[in-house]
PDB file of C-alpha atoms in Angstrom:
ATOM      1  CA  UNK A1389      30.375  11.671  -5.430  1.00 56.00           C
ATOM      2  CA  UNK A1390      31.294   8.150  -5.171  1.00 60.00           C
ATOM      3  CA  UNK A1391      28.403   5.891  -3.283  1.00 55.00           C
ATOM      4  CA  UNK A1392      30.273   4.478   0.271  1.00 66.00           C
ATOM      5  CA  UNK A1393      28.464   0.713   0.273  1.00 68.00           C
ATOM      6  CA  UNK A1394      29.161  -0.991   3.875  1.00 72.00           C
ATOM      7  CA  UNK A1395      28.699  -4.668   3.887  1.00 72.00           C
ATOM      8  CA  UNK A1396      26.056  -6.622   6.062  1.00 69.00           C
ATOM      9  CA  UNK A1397      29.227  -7.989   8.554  1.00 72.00           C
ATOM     10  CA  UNK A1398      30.095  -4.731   9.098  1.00 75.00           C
ATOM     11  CA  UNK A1399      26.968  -3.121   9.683  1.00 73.00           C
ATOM     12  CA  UNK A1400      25.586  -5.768  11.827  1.00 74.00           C
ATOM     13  CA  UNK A1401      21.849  -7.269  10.635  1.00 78.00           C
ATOM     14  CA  UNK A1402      19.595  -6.718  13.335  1.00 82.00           C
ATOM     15  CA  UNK A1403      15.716  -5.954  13.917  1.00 84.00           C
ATOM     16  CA  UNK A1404      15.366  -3.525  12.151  1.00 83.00           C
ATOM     17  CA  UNK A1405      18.100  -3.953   9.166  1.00 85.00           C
ATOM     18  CA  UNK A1406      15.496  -7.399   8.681  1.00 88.00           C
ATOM     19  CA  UNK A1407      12.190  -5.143   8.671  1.00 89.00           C
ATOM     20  CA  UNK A1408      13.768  -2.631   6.586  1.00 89.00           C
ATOM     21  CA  UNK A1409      14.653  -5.725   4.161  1.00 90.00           C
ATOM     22  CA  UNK A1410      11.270  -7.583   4.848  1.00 92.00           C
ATOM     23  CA  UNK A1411       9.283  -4.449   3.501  1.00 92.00           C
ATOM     24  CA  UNK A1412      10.942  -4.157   0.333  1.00 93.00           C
ATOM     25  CA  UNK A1413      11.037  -7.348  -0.171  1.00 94.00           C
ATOM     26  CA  UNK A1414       6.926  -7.739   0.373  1.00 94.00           C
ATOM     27  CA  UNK A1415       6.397  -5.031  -1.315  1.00 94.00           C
ATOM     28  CA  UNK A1416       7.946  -7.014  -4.304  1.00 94.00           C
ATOM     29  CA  UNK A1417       5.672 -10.311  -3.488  1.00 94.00           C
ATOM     30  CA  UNK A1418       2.740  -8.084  -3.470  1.00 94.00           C
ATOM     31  CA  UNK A1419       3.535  -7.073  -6.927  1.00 94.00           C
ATOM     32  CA  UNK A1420       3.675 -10.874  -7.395  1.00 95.00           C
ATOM     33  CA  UNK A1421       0.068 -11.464  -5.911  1.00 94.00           C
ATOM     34  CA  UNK A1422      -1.636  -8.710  -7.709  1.00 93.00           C
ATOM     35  CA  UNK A1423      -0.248  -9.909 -10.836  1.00 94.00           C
ATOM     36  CA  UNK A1424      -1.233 -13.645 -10.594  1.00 94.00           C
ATOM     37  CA  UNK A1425      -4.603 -11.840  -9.194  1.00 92.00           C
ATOM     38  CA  UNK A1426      -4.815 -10.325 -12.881  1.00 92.00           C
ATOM     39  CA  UNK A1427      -3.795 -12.719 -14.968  1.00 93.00           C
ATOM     40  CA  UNK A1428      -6.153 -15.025 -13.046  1.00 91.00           C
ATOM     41  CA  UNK A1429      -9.277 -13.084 -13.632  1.00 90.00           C
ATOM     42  CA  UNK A1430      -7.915 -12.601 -17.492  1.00 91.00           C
ATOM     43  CA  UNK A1431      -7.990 -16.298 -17.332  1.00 90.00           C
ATOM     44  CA  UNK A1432     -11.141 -16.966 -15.942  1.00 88.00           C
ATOM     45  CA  UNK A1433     -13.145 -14.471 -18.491  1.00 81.00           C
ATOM     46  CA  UNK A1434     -12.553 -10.904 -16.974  1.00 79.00           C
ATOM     47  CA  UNK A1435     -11.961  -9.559 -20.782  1.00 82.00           C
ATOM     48  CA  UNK A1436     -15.609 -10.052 -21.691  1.00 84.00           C
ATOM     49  CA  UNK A1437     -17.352 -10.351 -17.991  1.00 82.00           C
ATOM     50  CA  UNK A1438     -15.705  -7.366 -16.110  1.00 83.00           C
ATOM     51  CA  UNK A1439     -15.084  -3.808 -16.423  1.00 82.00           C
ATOM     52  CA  UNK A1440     -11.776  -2.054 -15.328  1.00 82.00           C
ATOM     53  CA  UNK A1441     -12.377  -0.884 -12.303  1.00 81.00           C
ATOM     54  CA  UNK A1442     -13.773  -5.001 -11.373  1.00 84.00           C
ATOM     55  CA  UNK A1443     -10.679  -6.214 -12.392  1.00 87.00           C
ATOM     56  CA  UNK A1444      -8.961  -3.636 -10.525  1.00 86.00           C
ATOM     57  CA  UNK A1445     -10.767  -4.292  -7.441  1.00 86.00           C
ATOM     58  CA  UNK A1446      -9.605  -8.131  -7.960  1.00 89.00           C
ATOM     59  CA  UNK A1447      -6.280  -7.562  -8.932  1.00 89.00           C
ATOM     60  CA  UNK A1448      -6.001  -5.473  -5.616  1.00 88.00           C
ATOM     61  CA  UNK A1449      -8.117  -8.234  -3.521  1.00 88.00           C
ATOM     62  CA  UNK A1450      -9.036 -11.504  -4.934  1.00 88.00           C
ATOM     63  CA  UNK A1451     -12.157 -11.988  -2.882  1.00 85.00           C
ATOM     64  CA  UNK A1452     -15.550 -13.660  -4.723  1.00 83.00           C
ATOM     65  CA  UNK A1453     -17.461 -10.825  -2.673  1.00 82.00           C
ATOM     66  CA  UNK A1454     -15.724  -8.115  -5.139  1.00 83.00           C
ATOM     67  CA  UNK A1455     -16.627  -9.449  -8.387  1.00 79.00           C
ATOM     68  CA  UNK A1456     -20.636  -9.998  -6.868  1.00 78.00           C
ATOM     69  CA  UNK A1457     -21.702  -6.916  -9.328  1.00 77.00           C
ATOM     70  CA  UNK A1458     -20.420  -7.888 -12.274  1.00 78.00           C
ATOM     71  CA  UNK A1459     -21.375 -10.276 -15.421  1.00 78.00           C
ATOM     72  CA  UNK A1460     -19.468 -13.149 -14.313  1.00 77.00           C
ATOM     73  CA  UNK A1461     -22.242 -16.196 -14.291  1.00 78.00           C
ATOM     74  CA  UNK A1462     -20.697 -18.314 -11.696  1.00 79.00           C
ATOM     75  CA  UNK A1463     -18.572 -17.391  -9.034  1.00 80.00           C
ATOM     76  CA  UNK A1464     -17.134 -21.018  -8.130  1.00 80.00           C
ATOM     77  CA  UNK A1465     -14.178 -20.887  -9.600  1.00 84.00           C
ATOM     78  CA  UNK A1466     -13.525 -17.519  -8.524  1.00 86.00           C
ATOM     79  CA  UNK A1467     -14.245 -18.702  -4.779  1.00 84.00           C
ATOM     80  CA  UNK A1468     -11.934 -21.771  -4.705  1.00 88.00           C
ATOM     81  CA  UNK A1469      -8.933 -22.661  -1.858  1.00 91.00           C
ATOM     82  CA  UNK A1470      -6.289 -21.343  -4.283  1.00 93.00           C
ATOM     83  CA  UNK A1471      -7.713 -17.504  -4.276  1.00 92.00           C
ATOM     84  CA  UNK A1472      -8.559 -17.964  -0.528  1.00 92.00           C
ATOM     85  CA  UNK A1473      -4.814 -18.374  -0.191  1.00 93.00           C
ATOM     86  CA  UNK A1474      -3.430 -15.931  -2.109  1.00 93.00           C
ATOM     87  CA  UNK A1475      -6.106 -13.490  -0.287  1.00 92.00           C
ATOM     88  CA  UNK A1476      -5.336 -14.802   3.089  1.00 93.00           C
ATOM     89  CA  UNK A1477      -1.220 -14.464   2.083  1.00 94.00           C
ATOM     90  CA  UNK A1478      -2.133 -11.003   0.283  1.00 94.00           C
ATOM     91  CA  UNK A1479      -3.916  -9.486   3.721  1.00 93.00           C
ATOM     92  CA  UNK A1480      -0.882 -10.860   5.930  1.00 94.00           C
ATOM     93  CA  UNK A1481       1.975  -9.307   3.878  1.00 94.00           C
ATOM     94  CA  UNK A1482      -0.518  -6.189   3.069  1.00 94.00           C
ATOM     95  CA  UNK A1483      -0.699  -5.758   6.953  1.00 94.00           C
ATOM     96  CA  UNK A1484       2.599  -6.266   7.902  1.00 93.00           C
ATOM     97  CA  UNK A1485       3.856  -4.064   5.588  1.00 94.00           C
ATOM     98  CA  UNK A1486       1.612  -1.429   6.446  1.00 93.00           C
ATOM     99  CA  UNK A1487       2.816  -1.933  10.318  1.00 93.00           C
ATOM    100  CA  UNK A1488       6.329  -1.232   9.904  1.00 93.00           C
ATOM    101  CA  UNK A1489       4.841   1.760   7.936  1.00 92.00           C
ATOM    102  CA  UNK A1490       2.929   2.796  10.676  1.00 93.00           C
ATOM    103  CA  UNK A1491       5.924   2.145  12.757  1.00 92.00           C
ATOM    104  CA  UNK A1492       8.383   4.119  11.030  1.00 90.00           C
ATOM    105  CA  UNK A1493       5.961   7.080  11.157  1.00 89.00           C
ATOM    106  CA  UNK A1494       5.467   7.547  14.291  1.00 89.00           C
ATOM    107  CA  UNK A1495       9.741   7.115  14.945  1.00 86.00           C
ATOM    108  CA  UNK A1496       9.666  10.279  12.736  1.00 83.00           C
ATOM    109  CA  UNK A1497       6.908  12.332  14.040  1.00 81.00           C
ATOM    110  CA  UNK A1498       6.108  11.333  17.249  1.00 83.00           C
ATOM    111  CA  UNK A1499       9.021  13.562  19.532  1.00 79.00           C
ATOM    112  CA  UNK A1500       7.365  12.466  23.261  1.00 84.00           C
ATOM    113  CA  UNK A1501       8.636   9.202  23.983  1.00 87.00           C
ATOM    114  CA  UNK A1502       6.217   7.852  26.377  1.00 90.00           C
ATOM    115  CA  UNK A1503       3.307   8.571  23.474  1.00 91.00           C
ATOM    116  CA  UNK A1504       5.191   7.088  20.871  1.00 89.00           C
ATOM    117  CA  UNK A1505       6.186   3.710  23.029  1.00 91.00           C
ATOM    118  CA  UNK A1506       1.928   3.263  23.931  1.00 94.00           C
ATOM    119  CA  UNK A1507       1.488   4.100  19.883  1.00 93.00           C
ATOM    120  CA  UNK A1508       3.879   1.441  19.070  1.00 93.00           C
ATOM    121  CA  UNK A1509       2.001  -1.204  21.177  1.00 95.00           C
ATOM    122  CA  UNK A1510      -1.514   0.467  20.046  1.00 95.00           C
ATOM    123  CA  UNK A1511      -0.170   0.133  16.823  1.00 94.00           C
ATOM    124  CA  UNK A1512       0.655  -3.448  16.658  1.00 94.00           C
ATOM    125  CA  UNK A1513      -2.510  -4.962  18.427  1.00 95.00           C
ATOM    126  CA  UNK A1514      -4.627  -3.259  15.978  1.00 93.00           C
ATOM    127  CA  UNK A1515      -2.738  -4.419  13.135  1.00 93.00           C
ATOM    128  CA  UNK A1516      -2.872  -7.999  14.626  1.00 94.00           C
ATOM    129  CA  UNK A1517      -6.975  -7.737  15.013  1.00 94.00           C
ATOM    130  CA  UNK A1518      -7.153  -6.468  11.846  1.00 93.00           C
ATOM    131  CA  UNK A1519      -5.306  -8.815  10.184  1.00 93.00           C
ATOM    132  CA  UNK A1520      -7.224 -11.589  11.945  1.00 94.00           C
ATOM    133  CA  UNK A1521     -10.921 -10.555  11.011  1.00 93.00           C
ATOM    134  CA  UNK A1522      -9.108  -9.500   7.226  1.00 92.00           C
ATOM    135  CA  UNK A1523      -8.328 -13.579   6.893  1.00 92.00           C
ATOM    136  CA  UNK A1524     -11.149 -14.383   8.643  1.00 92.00           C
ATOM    137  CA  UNK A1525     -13.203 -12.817   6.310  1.00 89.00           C
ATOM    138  CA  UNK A1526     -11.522 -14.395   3.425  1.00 89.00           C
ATOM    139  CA  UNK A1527     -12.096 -17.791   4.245  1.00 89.00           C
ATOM    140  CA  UNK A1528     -15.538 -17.551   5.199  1.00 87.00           C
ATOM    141  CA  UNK A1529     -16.570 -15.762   1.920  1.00 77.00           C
TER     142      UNK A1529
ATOM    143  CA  UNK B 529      16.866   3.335  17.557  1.00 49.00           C
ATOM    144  CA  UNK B 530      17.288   6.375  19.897  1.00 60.00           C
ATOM    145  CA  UNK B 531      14.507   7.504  21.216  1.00 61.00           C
ATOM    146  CA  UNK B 532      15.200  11.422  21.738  1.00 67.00           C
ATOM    147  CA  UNK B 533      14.268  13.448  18.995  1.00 65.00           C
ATOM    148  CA  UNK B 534      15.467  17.198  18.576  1.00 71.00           C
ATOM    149  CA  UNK B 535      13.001  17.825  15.496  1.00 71.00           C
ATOM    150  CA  UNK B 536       9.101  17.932  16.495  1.00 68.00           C
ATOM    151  CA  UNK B 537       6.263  17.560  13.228  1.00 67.00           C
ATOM    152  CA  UNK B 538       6.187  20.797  12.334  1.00 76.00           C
ATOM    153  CA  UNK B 539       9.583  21.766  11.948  1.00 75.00           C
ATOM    154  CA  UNK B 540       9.979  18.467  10.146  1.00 68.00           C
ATOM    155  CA  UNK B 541       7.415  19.400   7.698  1.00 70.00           C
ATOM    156  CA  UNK B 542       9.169  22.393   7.228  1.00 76.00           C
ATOM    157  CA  UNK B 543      11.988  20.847   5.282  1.00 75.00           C
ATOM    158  CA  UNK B 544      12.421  21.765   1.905  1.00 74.00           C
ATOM    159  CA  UNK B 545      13.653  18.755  -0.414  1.00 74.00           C
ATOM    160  CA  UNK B 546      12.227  19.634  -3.527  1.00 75.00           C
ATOM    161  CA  UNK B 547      11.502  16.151  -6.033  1.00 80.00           C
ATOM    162  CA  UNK B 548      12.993  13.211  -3.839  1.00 84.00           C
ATOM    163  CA  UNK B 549      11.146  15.248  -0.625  1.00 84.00           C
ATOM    164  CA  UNK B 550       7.601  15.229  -2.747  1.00 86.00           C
ATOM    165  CA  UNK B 551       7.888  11.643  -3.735  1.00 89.00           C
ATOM    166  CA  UNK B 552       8.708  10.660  -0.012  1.00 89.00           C
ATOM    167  CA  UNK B 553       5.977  12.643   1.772  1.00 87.00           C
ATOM    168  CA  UNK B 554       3.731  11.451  -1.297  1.00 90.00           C
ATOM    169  CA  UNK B 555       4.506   8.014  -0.509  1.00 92.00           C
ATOM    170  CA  UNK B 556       3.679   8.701   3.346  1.00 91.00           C
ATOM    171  CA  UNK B 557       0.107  10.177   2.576  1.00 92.00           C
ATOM    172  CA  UNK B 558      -0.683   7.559   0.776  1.00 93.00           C
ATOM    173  CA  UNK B 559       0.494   4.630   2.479  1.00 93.00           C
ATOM    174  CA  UNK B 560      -1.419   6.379   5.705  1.00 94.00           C
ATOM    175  CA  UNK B 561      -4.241   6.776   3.505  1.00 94.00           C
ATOM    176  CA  UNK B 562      -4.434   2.825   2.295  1.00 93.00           C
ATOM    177  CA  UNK B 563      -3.729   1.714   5.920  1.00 94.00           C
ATOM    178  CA  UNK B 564      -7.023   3.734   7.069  1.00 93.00           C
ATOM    179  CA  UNK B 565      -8.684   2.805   4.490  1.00 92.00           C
ATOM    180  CA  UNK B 566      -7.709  -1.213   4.186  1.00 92.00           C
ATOM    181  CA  UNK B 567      -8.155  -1.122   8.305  1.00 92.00           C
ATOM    182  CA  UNK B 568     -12.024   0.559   7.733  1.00 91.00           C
ATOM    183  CA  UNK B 569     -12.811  -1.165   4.706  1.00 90.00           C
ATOM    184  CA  UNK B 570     -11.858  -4.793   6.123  1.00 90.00           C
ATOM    185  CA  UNK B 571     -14.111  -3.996   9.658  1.00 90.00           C
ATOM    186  CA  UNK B 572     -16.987  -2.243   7.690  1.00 89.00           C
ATOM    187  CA  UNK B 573     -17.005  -5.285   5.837  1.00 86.00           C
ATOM    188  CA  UNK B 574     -16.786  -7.291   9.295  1.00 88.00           C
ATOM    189  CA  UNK B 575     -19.632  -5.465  11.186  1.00 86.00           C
ATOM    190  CA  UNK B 576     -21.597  -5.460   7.618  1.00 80.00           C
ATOM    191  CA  UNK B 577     -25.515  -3.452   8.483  1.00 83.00           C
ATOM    192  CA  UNK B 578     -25.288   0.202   8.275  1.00 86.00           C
ATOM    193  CA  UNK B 579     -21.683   0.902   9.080  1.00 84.00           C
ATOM    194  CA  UNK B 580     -21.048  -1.249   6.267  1.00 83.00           C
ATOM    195  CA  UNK B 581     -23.434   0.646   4.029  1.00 86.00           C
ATOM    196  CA  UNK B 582     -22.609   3.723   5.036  1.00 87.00           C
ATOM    197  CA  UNK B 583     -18.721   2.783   4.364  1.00 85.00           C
ATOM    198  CA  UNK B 584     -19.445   1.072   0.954  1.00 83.00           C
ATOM    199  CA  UNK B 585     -21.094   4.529  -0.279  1.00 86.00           C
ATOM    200  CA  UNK B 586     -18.282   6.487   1.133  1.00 85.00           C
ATOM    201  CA  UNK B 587     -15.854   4.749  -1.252  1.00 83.00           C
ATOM    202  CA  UNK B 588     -17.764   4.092  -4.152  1.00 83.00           C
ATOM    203  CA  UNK B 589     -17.748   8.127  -4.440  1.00 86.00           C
ATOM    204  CA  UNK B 590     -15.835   9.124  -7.306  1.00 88.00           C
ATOM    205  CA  UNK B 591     -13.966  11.967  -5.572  1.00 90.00           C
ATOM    206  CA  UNK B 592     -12.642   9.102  -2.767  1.00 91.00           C
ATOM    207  CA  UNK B 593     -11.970   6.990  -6.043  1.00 89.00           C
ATOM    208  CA  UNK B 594     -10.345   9.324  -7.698  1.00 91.00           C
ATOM    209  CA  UNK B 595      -8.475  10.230  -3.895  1.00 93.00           C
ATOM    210  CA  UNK B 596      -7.532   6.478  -3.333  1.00 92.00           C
ATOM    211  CA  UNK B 597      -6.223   5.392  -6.507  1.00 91.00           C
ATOM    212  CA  UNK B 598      -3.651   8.376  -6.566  1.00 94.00           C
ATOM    213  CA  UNK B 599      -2.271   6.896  -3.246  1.00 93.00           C
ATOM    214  CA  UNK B 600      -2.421   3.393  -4.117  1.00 92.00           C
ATOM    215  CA  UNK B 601      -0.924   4.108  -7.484  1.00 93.00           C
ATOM    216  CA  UNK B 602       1.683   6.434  -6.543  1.00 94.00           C
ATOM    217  CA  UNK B 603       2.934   4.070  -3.704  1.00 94.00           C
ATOM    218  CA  UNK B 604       2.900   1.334  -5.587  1.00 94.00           C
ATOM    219  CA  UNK B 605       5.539   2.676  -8.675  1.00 94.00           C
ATOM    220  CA  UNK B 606       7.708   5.169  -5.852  1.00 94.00           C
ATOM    221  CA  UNK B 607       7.764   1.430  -4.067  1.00 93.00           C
ATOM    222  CA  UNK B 608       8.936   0.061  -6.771  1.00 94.00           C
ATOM    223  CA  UNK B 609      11.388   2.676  -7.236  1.00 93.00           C
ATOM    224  CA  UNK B 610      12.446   2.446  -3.847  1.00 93.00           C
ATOM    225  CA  UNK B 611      12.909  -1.197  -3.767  1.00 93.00           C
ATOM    226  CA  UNK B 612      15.064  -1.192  -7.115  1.00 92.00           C
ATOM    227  CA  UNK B 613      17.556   1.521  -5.510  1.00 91.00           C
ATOM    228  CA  UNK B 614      17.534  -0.008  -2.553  1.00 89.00           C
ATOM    229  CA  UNK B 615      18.483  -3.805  -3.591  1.00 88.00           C
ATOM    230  CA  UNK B 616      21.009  -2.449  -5.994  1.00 87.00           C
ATOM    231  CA  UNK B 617      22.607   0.480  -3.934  1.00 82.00           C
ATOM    232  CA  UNK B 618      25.005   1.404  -7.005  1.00 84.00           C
ATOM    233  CA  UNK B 619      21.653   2.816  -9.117  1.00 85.00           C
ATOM    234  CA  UNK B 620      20.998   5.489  -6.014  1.00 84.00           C
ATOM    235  CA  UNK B 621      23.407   7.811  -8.126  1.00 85.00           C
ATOM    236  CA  UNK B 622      20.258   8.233 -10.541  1.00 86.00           C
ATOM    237  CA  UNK B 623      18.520   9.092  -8.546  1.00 85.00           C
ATOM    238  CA  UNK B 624      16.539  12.002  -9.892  1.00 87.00           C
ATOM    239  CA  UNK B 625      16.358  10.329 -13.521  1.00 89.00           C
ATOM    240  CA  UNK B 626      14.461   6.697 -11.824  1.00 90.00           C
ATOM    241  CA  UNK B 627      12.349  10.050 -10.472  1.00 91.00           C
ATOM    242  CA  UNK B 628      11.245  11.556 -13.932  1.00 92.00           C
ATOM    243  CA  UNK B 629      10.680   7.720 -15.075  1.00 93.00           C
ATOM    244  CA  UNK B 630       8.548   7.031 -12.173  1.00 92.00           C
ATOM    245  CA  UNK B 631       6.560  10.568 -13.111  1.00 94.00           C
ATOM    246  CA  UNK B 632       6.831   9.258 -16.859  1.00 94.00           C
ATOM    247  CA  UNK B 633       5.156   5.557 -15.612  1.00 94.00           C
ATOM    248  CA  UNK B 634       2.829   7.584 -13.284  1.00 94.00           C
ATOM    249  CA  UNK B 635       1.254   9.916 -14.746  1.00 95.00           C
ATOM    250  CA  UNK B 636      -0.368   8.305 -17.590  1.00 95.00           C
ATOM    251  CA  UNK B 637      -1.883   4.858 -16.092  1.00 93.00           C
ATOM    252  CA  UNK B 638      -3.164   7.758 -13.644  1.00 94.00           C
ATOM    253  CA  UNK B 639      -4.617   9.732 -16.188  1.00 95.00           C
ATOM    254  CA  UNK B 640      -6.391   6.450 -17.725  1.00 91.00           C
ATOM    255  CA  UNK B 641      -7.894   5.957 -14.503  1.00 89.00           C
ATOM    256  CA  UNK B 642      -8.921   9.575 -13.878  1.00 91.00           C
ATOM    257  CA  UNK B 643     -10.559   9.535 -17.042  1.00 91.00           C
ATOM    258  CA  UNK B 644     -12.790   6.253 -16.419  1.00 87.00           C
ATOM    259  CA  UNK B 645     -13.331   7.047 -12.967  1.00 87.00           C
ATOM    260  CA  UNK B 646     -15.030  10.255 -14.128  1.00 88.00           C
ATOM    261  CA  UNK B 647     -16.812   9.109 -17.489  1.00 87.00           C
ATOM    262  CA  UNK B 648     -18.661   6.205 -15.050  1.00 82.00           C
ATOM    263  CA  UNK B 649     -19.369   9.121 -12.791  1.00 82.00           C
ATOM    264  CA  UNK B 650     -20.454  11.447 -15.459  1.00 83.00           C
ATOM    265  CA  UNK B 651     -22.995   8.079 -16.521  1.00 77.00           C
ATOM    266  CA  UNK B 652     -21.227   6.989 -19.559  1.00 60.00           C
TER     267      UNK B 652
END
């Protein structure tokens, strides 16, 4: 069976074609951050200061507060603007990504369509407050 | 996006897709489960006191560990997956092989995990 491929002028690239693109492609960039999360930590002495599951906990947030437990003897560098950055960027695309998630869920489950309209909205202020206190958090750790 | 739908959950759930179906409702349980738990874990960490506590025992359990690295794991490589056959539309005719190597990438860096996971439990 021969794949039929229909180009973007004849399709038409609306809304959603540019969420359906935007989650793939942050999906991809969160590959990025958790790798320059790992490679950081490698950097910084994870090999011989950190466990696995530290690094892991890093790699999937670099926040100072989740390498507290471990043998690392001073947090600074793991607490400068650079890894408040990539945390803040991390939570934003993290939470974003999630929402048109969310979103696409509730398309497919949700038959009534006055329930899934107030989801929709419920859905997006919550992601927007959580988001907020997420980088919030970050920079004031 | 039409809004009527002629299929409610149930009859959805019903369907019977066999590997692609059990990667994609895989991939839906798990991203659910990392949005509940990024959304708890990030306003635990807000309210801090005995929520937070409470929370922070909750997933340091092995069994949630064990629970919440499957999802994060698994949706991380079917992503993957799902982003390479979707940016180059030509590879969706294999399909079912980028499914066995996804398995073949999976299943492994899961066991590791599984095996860590439980020998800190176990107090090793």
């Amino acid at each position: 069976m021969k794949p039929r491929t229909v180009s973007i002028s004849q399709r038409g690239f609306d809304f959603e074609t540019s969420m359906w693109l935007f989650t793939r492609l942050s999906a991809l960039l969160m590959y990025l951050f958790a790798l320059i999360g790992m490679v950081g930590a490698l950097i910084m002495g994870a090999r011989t200061q950190m466990n696995l599951a530290d690094v892991l906990r890093w790699t999937f947030m670099p926040n100072p507060s989740h390498v507290l437990n471990t043998n690392v003897p001073d947090l600074a560098p793991w607490s400068t603007v650079f890894w408040k950055v990539m945390g803040s960027l991390f939570v934003f695309f993290a939470t974003s990504h999630g929402l048109h998630g969310l979103l696409s869920v509730l398309e497919d489950y949700i038959s009534r369509v006055w329930l899934r309209k107030s989801l929709r909205i419920l859905v997006v202020l919550v992601t927007l407050l959580i988001s907020v206190i997420g980088i919030y958090m970050i920079l004031t750790s | 996006m039409g809004l009527k739908r002629n299929v409610g959950l149930i009859e959805g759930l019903r369907y019977q897709g066999k590997g692609p179906m059990l990667t994609y409702i895989l991939h839906r349980i798990g991203g659910l489960a990392i949005v509940i738990f990024v959304a708890v874990h990030i306003l635990s960490s807000y309210f801090g006191g005995n929520i937070g506590i409470f929370f922070n025992t909750f997933y340091m359990h092995w069994a949630f560990q064990i629970f919440i690295f499957f999802c994060a794991l698994f949706h991380a490589i079917n992503g993957l997956r799902i982003v390479i056959l979707d940016l180059w539309p030509k590879l969706i005719e294999h399909q079912r092989e980028a499914i066995w190597v996804e398995w073949a990438v999976f299943l492994p860096i899961y066991a590791i995990a599984v095996f860590v996971i439980a020998r800190t439990a176990l107090g090793g």
